Amino acid sequence: MGTSRGDPVRASFFLDKGGVGKTTAAAHFGVALHEQGHDVLLIDLAGKQGDLAKHFGIWPDVQAADDDWPNIATVFQDQWPAIAEKVPNAVEGLIWDTGEGPDIIPAHRELDGLDDLLGNIDDAADRYSRLDAFLNGYVDGYDVVLIDLPGSTSNVSYNGIWAAQNVVAPVLPGSFEEDQAAELRSDLERIEKNQGITIELAMLMINGIDAQTKAGRHFQEEFGAEYPDAIAPAQVCSSQDIRNAQLDGRTLFALEEPSATAERAIEAYRTNAAELMERLT
Ligand SMILES: Nc1ncnc2c1ncn2[C@@H]1O[C@H](COP(=O)(O)OP(=O)(O)OP(=O)(O)O)[C@@H](O)[C@H]1O
Ligand SMILES: [Mg+2]
């Protein structure tokens, strides 16, 4: 952990849709921001399958750890403050090294029951602010905290959105691309209304298309007109290397001989990550 310079910047990666590139973006923004000199913590709330830890090749180690309590699900419980006080190194024990710069609090199988646990909390503000309380009270020494969320609205994703008060949303071009963005906007408005908070659509990032094609420019223009403040400066092109690197347990940044498309995707993540910091500070 490095030294903290004021309140850390937080961002949540969310869209109410699966498989759009949220986890990939969280991982690549994390490494890009580390490269740009920030101390980065990644948090995986996106489900027990541990996708974010898998992206860094450490999920087998995380799963094999016999010391897996407390874990990320524990910090949402009523008993957490007492646990944090009694268990030696309770917070440090949650944090792993990705091997590519950022630290990570990985997912855990107990995330499975977390939505129900949160659903049993009567007071809405309390129900949605547990992650915020954890970050405020127990996590120190990071410049940036990036939260990877499930591809659905739930008490868990609301906690991530509440803690960050902003959303970074990748959108996939396809037949429903306009719907994705419109739905996101109405989701965020609903959450703001229910929770009485302001949520910024910090970045809408077009993922998985070739920006140099006519279709790529078309999407960028359409979304840019609709979301002038949120549109990401760079599109992330579709790159088989992303998938391959992920299967290998690393990001594109760790490739020794990145292909031309990988290089373009890396540059896009760098540009967007730097822009995100600008927008959030
Ligand atoms: N730009 C890209 N080019 C090629 N493949 C990509 C790109 N971005 C993401 N992918 C691939 O698409 C799949 C889905 O990506 P990812 O897991 O990041 O999405 P997600 O939104 O987190 O999904 P979920 O909602 O299931 O958590 C992965 O196999 C990933 O490797
Ligand atoms: Mg994911």
Tab-separated table of N, CA, C and O in Angstrom, residues 3 14 17 23 30 34-35 55 60 62 78 83 112 121 123 125 138 152 173 191 211 216 254 264-265 270 279:
chain	number	residue	atom	x	y	z
A	3	THR	N	1.099	5.683	0.104
A	3	THR	CA	0.562	6.699	0.993
A	3	THR	C	-0.667	7.322	0.361
A	3	THR	O	-0.721	7.519	-0.835
A	14	PHE	N	-20.439	-0.891	-13.910
A	14	PHE	CA	-21.792	-1.435	-13.864
A	14	PHE	C	-22.555	-1.190	-15.163
A	14	PHE	O	-22.466	-0.126	-15.767
A	17	LYS	N	-26.479	-5.584	-17.532
A	17	LYS	CA	-26.403	-6.495	-18.669
A	17	LYS	C	-25.110	-7.302	-18.536
A	17	LYS	O	-24.069	-6.741	-18.193
A	23	THR	N	-15.801	-6.489	-16.172
A	23	THR	CA	-14.657	-7.048	-15.439
A	23	THR	C	-13.359	-6.765	-16.183
A	23	THR	O	-12.347	-6.380	-15.577
A	30	GLY	N	-7.517	-0.644	-13.918
A	30	GLY	CA	-6.688	-0.767	-12.715
A	30	GLY	C	-5.208	-0.765	-13.041
A	30	GLY	O	-4.423	-0.028	-12.431
A	34	HIS	N	-2.406	2.170	-12.311
A	34	HIS	CA	-1.177	1.859	-11.585
A	34	HIS	C	0.030	2.362	-12.363
A	34	HIS	O	0.929	3.003	-11.803
A	35	GLU	N	0.010	2.079	-13.650
A	35	GLU	CA	1.080	2.527	-14.544
A	35	GLU	C	1.219	4.054	-14.509
A	35	GLU	O	2.318	4.590	-14.647
A	55	HIS	N	-8.802	-13.032	-13.870
A	55	HIS	CA	-8.162	-12.181	-14.875
A	55	HIS	C	-6.692	-11.954	-14.552
A	55	HIS	O	-5.886	-11.631	-15.425
A	60	PRO	N	-7.048	-19.557	-8.425
A	60	PRO	CA	-6.754	-20.850	-7.777
A	60	PRO	C	-6.103	-20.670	-6.400
A	60	PRO	O	-6.449	-21.383	-5.454
A	62	VAL	N	-6.415	-18.034	-4.424
A	62	VAL	CA	-7.428	-17.484	-3.524
A	62	VAL	C	-8.313	-18.610	-3.007
A	62	VAL	O	-8.613	-18.698	-1.813
A	78	ASP	N	-23.523	-7.309	10.064
A	78	ASP	CA	-23.649	-6.462	11.254
A	78	ASP	C	-22.434	-6.607	12.174
A	78	ASP	O	-22.018	-5.656	12.812
A	83	ILE	N	-15.706	-8.023	14.357
A	83	ILE	CA	-14.749	-8.956	13.744
A	83	ILE	C	-13.452	-8.227	13.414
A	83	ILE	O	-12.352	-8.705	13.695
A	112	ASP	N	-22.601	-15.293	-2.705
A	112	ASP	CA	-23.848	-15.928	-3.138
A	112	ASP	C	-25.046	-15.541	-2.276
A	112	ASP	O	-26.135	-15.313	-2.788
A	121	ILE	N	-32.067	-6.213	5.647
A	121	ILE	CA	-31.843	-4.970	6.403
A	121	ILE	C	-32.981	-4.012	6.068
A	121	ILE	O	-33.177	-3.649	4.913
A	123	ASP	N	-33.709	-0.798	6.934
A	123	ASP	CA	-33.443	0.592	6.579
A	123	ASP	C	-32.664	0.670	5.260
A	123	ASP	O	-31.565	0.124	5.134
A	125	ALA	N	-31.103	3.072	3.632
A	125	ALA	CA	-29.794	3.738	3.643
A	125	ALA	C	-28.736	2.788	4.212
A	125	ALA	O	-27.619	2.698	3.690
A	138	TYR	N	-12.241	1.308	7.009
A	138	TYR	CA	-11.225	0.258	7.130
A	138	TYR	C	-10.199	0.217	6.005
A	138	TYR	O	-9.222	-0.525	6.083
A	152	SER	N	-26.396	-6.994	-13.152
A	152	SER	CA	-27.820	-6.914	-12.824
A	152	SER	C	-27.980	-5.977	-11.638
A	152	SER	O	-27.053	-5.811	-10.844
A	173	PRO	N	-21.662	-2.687	-28.939
A	173	PRO	CA	-22.470	-2.358	-30.096
A	173	PRO	C	-23.224	-3.596	-30.565
A	173	PRO	O	-22.714	-4.709	-30.501
A	191	ILE	N	-32.350	4.734	-9.102
A	191	ILE	CA	-31.528	4.543	-7.896
A	191	ILE	C	-31.364	5.877	-7.163
A	191	ILE	O	-31.494	5.947	-5.939
A	211	ALA	N	-12.955	0.916	-34.073
A	211	ALA	CA	-13.220	2.353	-34.147
A	211	ALA	C	-12.909	2.920	-35.529
A	211	ALA	O	-13.399	3.988	-35.896
A	216	GLY	N	-18.009	1.829	-36.262
A	216	GLY	CA	-17.389	2.326	-35.034
A	216	GLY	C	-17.588	3.823	-34.874
A	216	GLY	O	-17.964	4.306	-33.802
A	254	ALA	N	0.344	-7.191	-19.677
A	254	ALA	CA	1.394	-8.159	-19.330
A	254	ALA	C	1.858	-8.981	-20.529
A	254	ALA	O	2.705	-9.855	-20.388
A	264	ARG	N	-3.694	-1.330	-29.620
A	264	ARG	CA	-4.737	-0.305	-29.726
A	264	ARG	C	-5.678	-0.360	-28.522
A	264	ARG	O	-6.087	0.682	-27.992
A	265	ALA	N	-5.993	-1.565	-28.100
A	265	ALA	CA	-6.859	-1.702	-26.916
A	265	ALA	C	-6.146	-1.152	-25.677
A	265	ALA	O	-6.749	-0.447	-24.862
A	270	ARG	N	-5.620	3.092	-21.556
A	270	ARG	CA	-4.789	4.142	-20.939
A	270	ARG	C	-5.467	5.505	-21.039
A	270	ARG	O	-5.566	6.233	-20.052
A	279	ARG	N	-12.037	13.265	-14.684
A	279	ARG	CA	-13.460	13.523	-14.439
A	279	ARG	C	-13.828	13.387	-12.964
A	279	ARG	O	-14.752	14.019	-12.496
